[in-house]
Short mmCIF file of C-alpha atoms and ligand atoms in Angstrom, two decimals:
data_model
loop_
_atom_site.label_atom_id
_atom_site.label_comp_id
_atom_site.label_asym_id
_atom_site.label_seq_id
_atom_site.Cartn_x
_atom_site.Cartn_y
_atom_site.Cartn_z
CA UNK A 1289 -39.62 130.64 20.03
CA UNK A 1290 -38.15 128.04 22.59
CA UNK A 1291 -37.86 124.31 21.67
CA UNK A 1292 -38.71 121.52 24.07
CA UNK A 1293 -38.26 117.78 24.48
CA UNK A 1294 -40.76 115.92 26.45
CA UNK A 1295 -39.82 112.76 27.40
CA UNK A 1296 -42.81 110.37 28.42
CA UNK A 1297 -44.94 112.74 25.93
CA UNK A 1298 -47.58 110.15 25.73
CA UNK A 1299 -47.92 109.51 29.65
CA UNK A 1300 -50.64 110.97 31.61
CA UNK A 1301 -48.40 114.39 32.79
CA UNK A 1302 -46.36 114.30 29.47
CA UNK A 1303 -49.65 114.63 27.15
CA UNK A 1304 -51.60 117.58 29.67
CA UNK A 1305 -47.90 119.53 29.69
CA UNK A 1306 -47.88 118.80 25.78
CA UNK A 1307 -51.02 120.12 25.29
CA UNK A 1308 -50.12 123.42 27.90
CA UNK A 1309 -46.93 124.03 25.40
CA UNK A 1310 -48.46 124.38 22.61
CA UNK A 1311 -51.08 126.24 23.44
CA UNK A 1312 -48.72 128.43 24.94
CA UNK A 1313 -46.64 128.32 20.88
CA UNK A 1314 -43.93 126.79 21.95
CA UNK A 1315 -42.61 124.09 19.79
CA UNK A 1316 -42.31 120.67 21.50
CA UNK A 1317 -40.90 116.88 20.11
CA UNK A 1318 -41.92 114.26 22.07
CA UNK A 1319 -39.89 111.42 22.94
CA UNK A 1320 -41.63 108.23 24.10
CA UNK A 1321 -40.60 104.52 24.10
CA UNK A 1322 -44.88 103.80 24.09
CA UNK A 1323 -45.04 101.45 26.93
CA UNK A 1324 -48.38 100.44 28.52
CA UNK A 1325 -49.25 103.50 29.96
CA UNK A 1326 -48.49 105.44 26.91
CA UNK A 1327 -51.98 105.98 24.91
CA UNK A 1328 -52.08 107.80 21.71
CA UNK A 1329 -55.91 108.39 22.34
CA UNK A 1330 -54.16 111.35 24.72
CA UNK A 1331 -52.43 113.99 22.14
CA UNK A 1332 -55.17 112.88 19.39
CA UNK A 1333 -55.93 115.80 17.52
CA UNK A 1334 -52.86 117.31 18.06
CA UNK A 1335 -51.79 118.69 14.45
CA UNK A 1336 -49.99 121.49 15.10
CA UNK A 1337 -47.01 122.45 13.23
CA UNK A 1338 -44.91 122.93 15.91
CA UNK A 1339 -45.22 119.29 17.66
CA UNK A 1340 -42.75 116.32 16.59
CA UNK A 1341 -43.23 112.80 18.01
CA UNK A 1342 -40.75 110.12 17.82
CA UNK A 1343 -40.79 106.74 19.55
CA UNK A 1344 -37.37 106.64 21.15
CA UNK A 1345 -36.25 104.84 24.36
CA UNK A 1346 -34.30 107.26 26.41
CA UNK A 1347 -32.12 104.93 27.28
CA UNK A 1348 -30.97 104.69 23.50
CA UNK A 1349 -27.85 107.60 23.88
CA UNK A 1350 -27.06 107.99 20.32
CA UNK A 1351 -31.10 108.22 19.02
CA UNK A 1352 -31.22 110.85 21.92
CA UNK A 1353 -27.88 112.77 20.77
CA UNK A 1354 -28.99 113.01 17.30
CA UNK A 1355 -32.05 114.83 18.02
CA UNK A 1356 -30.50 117.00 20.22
CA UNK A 1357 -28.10 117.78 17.30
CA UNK A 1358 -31.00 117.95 15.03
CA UNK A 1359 -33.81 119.76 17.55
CA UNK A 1360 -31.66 121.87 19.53
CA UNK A 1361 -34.07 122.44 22.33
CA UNK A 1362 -33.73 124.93 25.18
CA UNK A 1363 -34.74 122.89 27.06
CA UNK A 1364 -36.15 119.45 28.45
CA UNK A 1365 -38.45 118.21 30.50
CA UNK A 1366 -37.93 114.09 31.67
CA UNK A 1367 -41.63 112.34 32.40
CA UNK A 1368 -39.89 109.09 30.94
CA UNK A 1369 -40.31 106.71 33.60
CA UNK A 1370 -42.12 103.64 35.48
CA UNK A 1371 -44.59 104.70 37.83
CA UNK A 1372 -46.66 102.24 39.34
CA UNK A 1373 -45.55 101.54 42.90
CA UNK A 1374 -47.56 97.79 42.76
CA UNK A 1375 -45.42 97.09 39.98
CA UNK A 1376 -42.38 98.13 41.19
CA UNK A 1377 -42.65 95.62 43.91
CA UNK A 1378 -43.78 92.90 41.75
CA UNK A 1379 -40.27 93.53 39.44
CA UNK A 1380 -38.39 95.91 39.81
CA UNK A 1381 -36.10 96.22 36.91
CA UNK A 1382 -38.23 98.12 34.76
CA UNK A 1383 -37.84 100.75 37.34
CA UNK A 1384 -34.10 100.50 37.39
CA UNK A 1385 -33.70 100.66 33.76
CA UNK A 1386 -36.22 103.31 32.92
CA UNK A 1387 -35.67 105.41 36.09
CA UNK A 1388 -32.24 105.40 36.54
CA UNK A 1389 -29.90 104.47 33.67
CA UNK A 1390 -32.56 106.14 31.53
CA UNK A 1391 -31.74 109.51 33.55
CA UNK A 1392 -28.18 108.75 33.96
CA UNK A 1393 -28.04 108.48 29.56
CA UNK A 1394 -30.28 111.94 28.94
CA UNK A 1395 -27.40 113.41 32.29
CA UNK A 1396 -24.49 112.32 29.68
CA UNK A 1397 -26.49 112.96 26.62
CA UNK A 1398 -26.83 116.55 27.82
CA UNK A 1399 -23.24 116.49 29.02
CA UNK A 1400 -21.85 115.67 25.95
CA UNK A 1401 -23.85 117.40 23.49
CA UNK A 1402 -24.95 120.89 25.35
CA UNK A 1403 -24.00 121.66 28.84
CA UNK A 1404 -26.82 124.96 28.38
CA UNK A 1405 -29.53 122.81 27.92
CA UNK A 1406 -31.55 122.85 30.90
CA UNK A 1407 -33.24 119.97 32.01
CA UNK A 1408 -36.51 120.15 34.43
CA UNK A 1409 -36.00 116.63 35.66
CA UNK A 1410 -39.74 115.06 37.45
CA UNK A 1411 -39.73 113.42 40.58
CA UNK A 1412 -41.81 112.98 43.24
CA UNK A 1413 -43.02 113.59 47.11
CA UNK A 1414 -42.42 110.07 47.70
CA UNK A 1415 -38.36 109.96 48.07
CA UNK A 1416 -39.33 111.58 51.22
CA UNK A 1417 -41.17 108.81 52.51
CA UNK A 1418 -43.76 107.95 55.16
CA UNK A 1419 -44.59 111.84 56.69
CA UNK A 1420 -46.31 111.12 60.23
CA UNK A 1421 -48.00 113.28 62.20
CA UNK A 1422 -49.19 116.67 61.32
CA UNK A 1423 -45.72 117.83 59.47
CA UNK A 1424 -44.91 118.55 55.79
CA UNK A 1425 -41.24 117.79 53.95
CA UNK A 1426 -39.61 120.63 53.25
CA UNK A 1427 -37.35 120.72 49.86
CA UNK A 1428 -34.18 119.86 52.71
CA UNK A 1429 -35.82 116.66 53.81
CA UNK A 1430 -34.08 113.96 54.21
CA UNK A 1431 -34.61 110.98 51.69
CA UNK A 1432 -36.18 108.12 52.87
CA UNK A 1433 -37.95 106.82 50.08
CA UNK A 1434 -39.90 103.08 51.01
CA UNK A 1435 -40.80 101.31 47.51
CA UNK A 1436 -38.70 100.64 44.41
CA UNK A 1437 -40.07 102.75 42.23
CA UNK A 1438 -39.36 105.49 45.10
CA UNK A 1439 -36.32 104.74 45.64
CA UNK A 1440 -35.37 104.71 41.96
CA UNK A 1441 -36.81 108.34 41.39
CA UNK A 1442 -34.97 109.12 44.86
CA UNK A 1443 -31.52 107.35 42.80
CA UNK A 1444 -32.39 109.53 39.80
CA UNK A 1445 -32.53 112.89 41.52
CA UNK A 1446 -29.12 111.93 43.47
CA UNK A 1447 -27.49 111.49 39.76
CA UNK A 1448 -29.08 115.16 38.46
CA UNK A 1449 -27.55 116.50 41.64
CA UNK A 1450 -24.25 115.50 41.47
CA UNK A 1451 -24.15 116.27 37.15
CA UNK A 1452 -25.04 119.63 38.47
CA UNK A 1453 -22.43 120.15 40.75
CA UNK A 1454 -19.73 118.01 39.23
CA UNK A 1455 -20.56 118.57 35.26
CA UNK A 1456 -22.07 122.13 35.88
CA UNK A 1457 -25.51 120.96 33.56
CA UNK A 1458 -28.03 123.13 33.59
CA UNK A 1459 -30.57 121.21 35.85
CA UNK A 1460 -33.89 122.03 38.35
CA UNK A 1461 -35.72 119.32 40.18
CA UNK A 1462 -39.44 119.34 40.67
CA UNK A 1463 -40.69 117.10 43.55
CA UNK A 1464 -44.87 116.97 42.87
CA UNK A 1465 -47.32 115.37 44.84
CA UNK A 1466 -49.98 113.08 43.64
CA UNK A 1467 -51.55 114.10 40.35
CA UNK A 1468 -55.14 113.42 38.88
CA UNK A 1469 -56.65 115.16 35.68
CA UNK A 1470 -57.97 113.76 32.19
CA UNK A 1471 -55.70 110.55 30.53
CA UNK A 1472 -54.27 109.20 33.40
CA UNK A 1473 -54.06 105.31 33.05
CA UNK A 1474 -56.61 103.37 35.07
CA UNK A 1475 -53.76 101.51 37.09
CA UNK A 1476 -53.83 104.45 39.24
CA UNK A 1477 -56.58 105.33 42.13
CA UNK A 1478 -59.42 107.83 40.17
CA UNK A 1479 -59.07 106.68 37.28
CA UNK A 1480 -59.31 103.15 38.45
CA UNK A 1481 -62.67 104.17 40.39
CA UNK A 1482 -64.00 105.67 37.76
CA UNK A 1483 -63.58 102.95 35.28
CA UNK A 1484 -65.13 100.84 38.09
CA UNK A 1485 -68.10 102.73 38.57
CA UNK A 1486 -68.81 102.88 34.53
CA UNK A 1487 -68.86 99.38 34.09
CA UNK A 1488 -70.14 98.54 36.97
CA UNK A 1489 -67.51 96.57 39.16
CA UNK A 1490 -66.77 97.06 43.27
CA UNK A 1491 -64.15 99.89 44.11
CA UNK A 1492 -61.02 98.05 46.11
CA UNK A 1493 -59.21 100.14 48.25
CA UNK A 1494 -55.99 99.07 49.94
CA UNK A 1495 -56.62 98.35 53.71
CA UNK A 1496 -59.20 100.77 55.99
CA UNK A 1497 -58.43 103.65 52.64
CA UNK A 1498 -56.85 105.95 55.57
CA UNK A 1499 -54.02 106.77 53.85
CA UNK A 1500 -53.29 110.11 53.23
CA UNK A 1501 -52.21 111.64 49.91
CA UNK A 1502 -51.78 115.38 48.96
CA UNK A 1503 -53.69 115.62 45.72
CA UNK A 1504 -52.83 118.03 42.75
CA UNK A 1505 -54.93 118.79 39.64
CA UNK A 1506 -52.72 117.93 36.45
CA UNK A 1507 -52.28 121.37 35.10
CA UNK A 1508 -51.43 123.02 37.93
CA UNK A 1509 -48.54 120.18 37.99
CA UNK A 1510 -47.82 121.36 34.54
CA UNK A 1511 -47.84 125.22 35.50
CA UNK A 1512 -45.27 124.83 37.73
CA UNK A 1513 -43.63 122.72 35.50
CA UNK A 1514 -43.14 125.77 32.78
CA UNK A 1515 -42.24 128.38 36.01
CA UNK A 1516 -39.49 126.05 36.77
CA UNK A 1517 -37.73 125.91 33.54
CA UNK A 1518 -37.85 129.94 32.93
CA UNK A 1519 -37.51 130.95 36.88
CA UNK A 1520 -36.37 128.29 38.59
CA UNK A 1521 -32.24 127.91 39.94
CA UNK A 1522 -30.35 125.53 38.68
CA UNK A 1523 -28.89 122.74 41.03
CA UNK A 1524 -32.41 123.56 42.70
CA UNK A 1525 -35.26 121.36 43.96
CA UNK A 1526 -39.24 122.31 44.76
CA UNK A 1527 -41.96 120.59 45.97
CA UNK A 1528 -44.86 120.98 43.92
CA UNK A 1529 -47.79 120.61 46.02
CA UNK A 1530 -51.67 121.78 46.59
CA UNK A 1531 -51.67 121.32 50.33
CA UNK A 1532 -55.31 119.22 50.09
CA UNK A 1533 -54.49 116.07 52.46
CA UNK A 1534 -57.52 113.37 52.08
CA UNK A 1535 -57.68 110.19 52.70
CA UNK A 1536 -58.36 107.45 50.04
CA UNK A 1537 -61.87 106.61 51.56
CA UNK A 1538 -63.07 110.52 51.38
CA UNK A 1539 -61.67 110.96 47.75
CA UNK A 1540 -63.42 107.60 46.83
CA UNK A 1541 -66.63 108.58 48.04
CA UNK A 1542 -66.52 112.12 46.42
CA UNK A 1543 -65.84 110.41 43.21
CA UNK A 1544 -69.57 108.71 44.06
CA UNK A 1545 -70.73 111.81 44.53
CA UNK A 1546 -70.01 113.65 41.93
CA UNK A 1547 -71.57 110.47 39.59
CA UNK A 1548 -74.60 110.30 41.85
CA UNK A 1549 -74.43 114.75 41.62
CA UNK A 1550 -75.23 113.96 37.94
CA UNK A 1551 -77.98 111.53 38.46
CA UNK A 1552 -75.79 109.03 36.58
CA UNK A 1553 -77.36 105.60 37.54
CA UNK A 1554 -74.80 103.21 39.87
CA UNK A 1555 -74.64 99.66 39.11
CA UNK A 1556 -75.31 97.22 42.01
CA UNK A 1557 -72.02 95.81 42.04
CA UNK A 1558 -70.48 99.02 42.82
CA UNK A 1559 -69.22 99.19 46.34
CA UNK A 1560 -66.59 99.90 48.23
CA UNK A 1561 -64.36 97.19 49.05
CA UNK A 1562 -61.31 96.68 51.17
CA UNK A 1563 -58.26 94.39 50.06
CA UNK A 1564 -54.68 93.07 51.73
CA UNK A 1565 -52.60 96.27 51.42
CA UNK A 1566 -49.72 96.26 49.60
CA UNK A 1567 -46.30 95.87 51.21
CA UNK A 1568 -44.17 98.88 52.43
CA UNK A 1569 -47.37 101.29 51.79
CA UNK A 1570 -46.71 104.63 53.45
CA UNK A 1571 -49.48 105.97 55.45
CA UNK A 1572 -49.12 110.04 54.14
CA UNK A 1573 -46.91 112.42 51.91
CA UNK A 1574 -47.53 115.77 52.94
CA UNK A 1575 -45.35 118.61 51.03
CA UNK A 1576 -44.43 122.16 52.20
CA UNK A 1577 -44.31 123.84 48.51
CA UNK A 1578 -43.48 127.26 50.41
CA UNK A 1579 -40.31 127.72 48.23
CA UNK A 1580 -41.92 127.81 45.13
CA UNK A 1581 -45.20 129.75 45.93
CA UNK A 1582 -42.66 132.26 47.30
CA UNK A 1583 -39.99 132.55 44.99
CA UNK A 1584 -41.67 131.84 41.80
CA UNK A 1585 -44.77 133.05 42.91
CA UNK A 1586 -46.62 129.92 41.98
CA UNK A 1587 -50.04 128.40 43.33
CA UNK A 1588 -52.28 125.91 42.52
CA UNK A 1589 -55.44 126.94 40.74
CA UNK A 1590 -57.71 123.98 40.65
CA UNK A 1591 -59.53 122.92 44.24
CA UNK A 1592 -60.33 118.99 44.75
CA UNK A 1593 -64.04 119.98 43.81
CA UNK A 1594 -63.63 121.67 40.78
CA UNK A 1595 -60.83 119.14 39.75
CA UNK A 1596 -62.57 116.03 40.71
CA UNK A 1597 -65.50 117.62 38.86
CA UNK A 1598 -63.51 118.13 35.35
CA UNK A 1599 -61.60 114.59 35.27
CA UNK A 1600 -65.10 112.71 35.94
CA UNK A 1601 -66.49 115.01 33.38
CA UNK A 1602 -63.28 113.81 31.14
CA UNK A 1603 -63.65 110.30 31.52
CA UNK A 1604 -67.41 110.29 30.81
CA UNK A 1605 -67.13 112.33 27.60
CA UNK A 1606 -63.62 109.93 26.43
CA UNK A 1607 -65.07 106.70 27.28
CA UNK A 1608 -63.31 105.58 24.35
CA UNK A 1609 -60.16 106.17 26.10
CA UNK A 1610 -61.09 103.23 27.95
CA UNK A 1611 -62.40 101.24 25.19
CA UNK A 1612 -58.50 101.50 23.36
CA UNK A 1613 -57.00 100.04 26.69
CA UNK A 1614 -56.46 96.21 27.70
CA UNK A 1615 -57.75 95.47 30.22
CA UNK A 1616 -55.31 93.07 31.39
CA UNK A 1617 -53.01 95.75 31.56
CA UNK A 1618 -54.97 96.98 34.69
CA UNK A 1619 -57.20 94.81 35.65
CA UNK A 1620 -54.65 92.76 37.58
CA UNK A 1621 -53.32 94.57 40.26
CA UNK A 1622 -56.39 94.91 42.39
N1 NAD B 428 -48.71 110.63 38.38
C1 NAD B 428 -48.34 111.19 39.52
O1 NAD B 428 -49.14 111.33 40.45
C2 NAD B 428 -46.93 111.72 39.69
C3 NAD B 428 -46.63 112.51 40.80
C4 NAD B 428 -45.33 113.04 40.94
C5 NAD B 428 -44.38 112.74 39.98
N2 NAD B 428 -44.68 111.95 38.92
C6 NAD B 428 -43.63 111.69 37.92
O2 NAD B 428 -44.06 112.24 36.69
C7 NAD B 428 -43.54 111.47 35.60
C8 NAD B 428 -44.68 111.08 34.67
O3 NAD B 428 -45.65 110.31 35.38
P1 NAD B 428 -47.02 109.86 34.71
O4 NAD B 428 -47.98 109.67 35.81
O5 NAD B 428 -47.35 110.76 33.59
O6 NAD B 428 -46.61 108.43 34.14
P2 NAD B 428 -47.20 107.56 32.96
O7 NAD B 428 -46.93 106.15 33.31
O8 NAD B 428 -48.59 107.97 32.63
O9 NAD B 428 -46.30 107.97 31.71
C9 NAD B 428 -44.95 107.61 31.60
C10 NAD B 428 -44.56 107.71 30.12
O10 NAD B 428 -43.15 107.49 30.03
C11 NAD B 428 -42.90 106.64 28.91
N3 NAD B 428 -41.62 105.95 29.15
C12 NAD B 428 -41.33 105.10 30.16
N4 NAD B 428 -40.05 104.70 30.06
C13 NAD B 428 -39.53 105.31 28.96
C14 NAD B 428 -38.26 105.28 28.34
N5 NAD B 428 -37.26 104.52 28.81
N6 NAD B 428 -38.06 106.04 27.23
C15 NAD B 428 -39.08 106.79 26.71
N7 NAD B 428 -40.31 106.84 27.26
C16 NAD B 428 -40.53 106.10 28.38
C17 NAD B 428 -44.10 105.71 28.87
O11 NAD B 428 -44.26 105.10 27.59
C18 NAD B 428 -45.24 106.66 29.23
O12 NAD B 428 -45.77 107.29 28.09
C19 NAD B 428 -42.81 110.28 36.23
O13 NAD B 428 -41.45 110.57 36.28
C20 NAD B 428 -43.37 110.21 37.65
O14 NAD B 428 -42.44 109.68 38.54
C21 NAD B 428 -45.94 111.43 38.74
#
C-alpha cells in the first residue's frame, strides 16, 4: 500500500485530495503548520486508520526529516503554501518564507534523506501571467508571473527544476488553474459570494468583473493530482486545466442563480457591487492542458453547472464551516 505526505493537508485542495486518498486506501500523514486558512472543520470525521496528522511547518528541516525516516512515504504531494494574491501584495514575506524556502527545505529534505521519493510539487497557471487574446499557455510558456505570490510559486517551481536536473530527485510539476469545490476559505471569490449571499451582505467584485479565469472543480484538480504521481515524468510539468473561461461577473451571477434555482430567499442587501481593483490584476489565465489529457489520458469530469451546483449545495449543508471562521480573517480584504 503506498504512503503519502500531504503538505497543506488542512487547506482547501490538501483536505478534498486527503479525502480522495483514502478513499482510494492509501495511507496518508498530513503535514500542516495550521495557518488561517487551515480549518479542521475540513477532514472532520476522518478516523481512518490509515491517516496521521501532525502540525509541522515545512520549513522546520529536521521535524520534516524525521518523519520521512519514520513514514517512509512513496511519495509527496506539497499544498503548503500562501495563496492569497491580495495578501501577497499587502506583505509579502509570508509568501517568501512559505513558498520558497519552505520548498527549497522539503527539495533538501528529500535530497538528503531519499533521492526516490517523488515529489508532485503544486503550482499554478498564474507564473504564466496575463494570457491576452484568444491563446492558451502551453506547459513551454514562458514565465511571466505579475503578483508576489505568483512570482514566488513561479521561484518555487524554478528550484524543483533545477533539484531535478542537478540532484536527480524524483520530481513532477502540476500547473492547475483556478479551483472551487467544498472547504475552500471565504478569502477567495465563491466562497466569498456565497458567504455574502447567506448573511446577507453586497457581492464586491474587483473592477467591471471582466476578468477571465479558467475554472476547475476541486476533485478533478485532485484526479490529476494522483495520475501525476503514478504516470507522470519526472523533471516534467502539466497544466491542469478544464478549459471553461468565464468571467467573474457571469460566475457571480450563476452563483445567484443557483440560490434563487432553490427558491432560497435573497436578502436586500445582496447586490452586486464593483470596487478599486487590486494592483497588477491580470485580465485572463487560459491553460492548454493538451499534454496531460494526452499522455495520461486525463480529463476533467465536473462541468461549471454541476460543480457550481455541489459547492453551493456544500456550503448550505456546512454552514458551520462558516460559523468556526473569524471573520476578520476575511472580512478585510474586500
Ligand atoms: N486554490 C486554487 O485555485 C489553486 C490553483 C492552483 C494552484 N493552487 C496551489 O495549491 C496549493 C494549495 O492551495 P489551497 O487553495 O488549498 O490553499 P489554502 O490556503 O486553502 O491551504 C494552504 C494550506 O497550507 C498550509 N501551510 C501554509 N504554509 C505552510 C507551511 N510553511 N508549513 C506547513 N503548512 C503550511 C496552511 O496552513 C493551509 O492549510 C497552493 O500551493 C496553491 O498555490 C491553488
Amino acid at each position: 500500500m503506498k504512503r503519502f505526505i500531504v503538505t497543506g493537508g488542512y487547506g482547501f485542495i490538501g483536505s478534498n485530495l486527503i479525502k480522495l486518498l483514502l478513499k482510494k486506501n492509501f495511507k496518508v500523514f498530513n503535514i500542516d503548520k495550521l495557518s488561517y486558512s487551515a480549518q479542521k472543520y475540513n477532514l472532520r470525521g476522518v478516523k481512518s486508520k490509515n491517516y496521521f496528522f501532525k502540525k509541522v511547518d515545512i520549513n522546520n528541516k529536521k521535524a520534516i526529516i524525521k518523519i520521512l525516516r519514520k513514514y517512509k512515504p512513496h511519495g509527496i504531494f506539497n499544498l503548503a503554501a500562501d495563496t492569497h494574491v491580495d495578501r501577497s501584495i499587502n506583505d509579502s514575506s509570508n509568501f517568501i518564507k512559505n513558498n520558497i524556502l519552505g520548498v527549497y527545505n522539503l527539495l533538501e529534505a528529500i535530497k538528503n534523506y531519499d533521492k526516490k521519493i517523488r515529489l508532485i510539487h503544486v503550482s499554478t497557471d498564474e507564473v504564466y501571467g496575463d494570457i491576452l487574446g484568444s491563446k492558451r499557455s502551453s506547459e513551454n510558456f514562458p514565465y511571466t508571473p505579475s503578483s508576489p505570490y505568483s512570482a514566488s510559486k513561479a521561484s518555487s517551481d524554478h528550484l524543483v527544476n533545477a533539484y531535478v536536473r542537478t540532484h536527480k530527485i524524483d520530481a513532477v510539476i502540476s500547473n492547475c488553474s483556478n479551483n472551487y469545490g467544498p472547504r475552500q476559505f471565504p478569502e477567495k471569490l465563491i466562497p466569498k459570494m456565497i458567504y455574502n449571499i447567506l448573511n446577507n451582505k453586497p457581492l464586491p467584485i474587483y473592477s467591471k468583473g471582466k476578468n477571465l479565469r479558467e475554472w476547475i472543480y476541486v476533485n478533478d484538480h485532485c484526479d490529476a493530482l494522483i495520475k501525476l504521481f503514478f504516470k507522470g515524468r519526472s523533471g516534467e510539468k502539466y497544466n491542469i486545466g478544464s478549459g471553461i473561461n468565464c468571467s467573474n461577473i457571469f460566475l457571480v451571477k450563476k452563483i445567484l442563480k443557483s440560490f434563487t434555482d432553490r427558491r432560497i430567499k435573497i436578502g436586500k442587501k445582496v447586490k452586486i457591487i464593483f470596487v478599486k481593483d487590486r494592483p497588477g490584476h491580470d485580465f485572463r489565465y487560459a491553460l492548454n492542458s493538451n499534454k496531460i489529457k494526452k499522455k495520461l489520458k486525463w480529463k476533467p469530469k465536473i462541468n461549471l453547472n454541476r460543480g457550481i451546483s455541489k459547492t453551493v449545495d456544500w456550503y448550505i449543508k456546512n454552514q458551520k464551516y462558516f460559523k468556526k471562521l473569524n471573520e476578520k480573517n476575511f472580512s478585510y480584504w474586500w
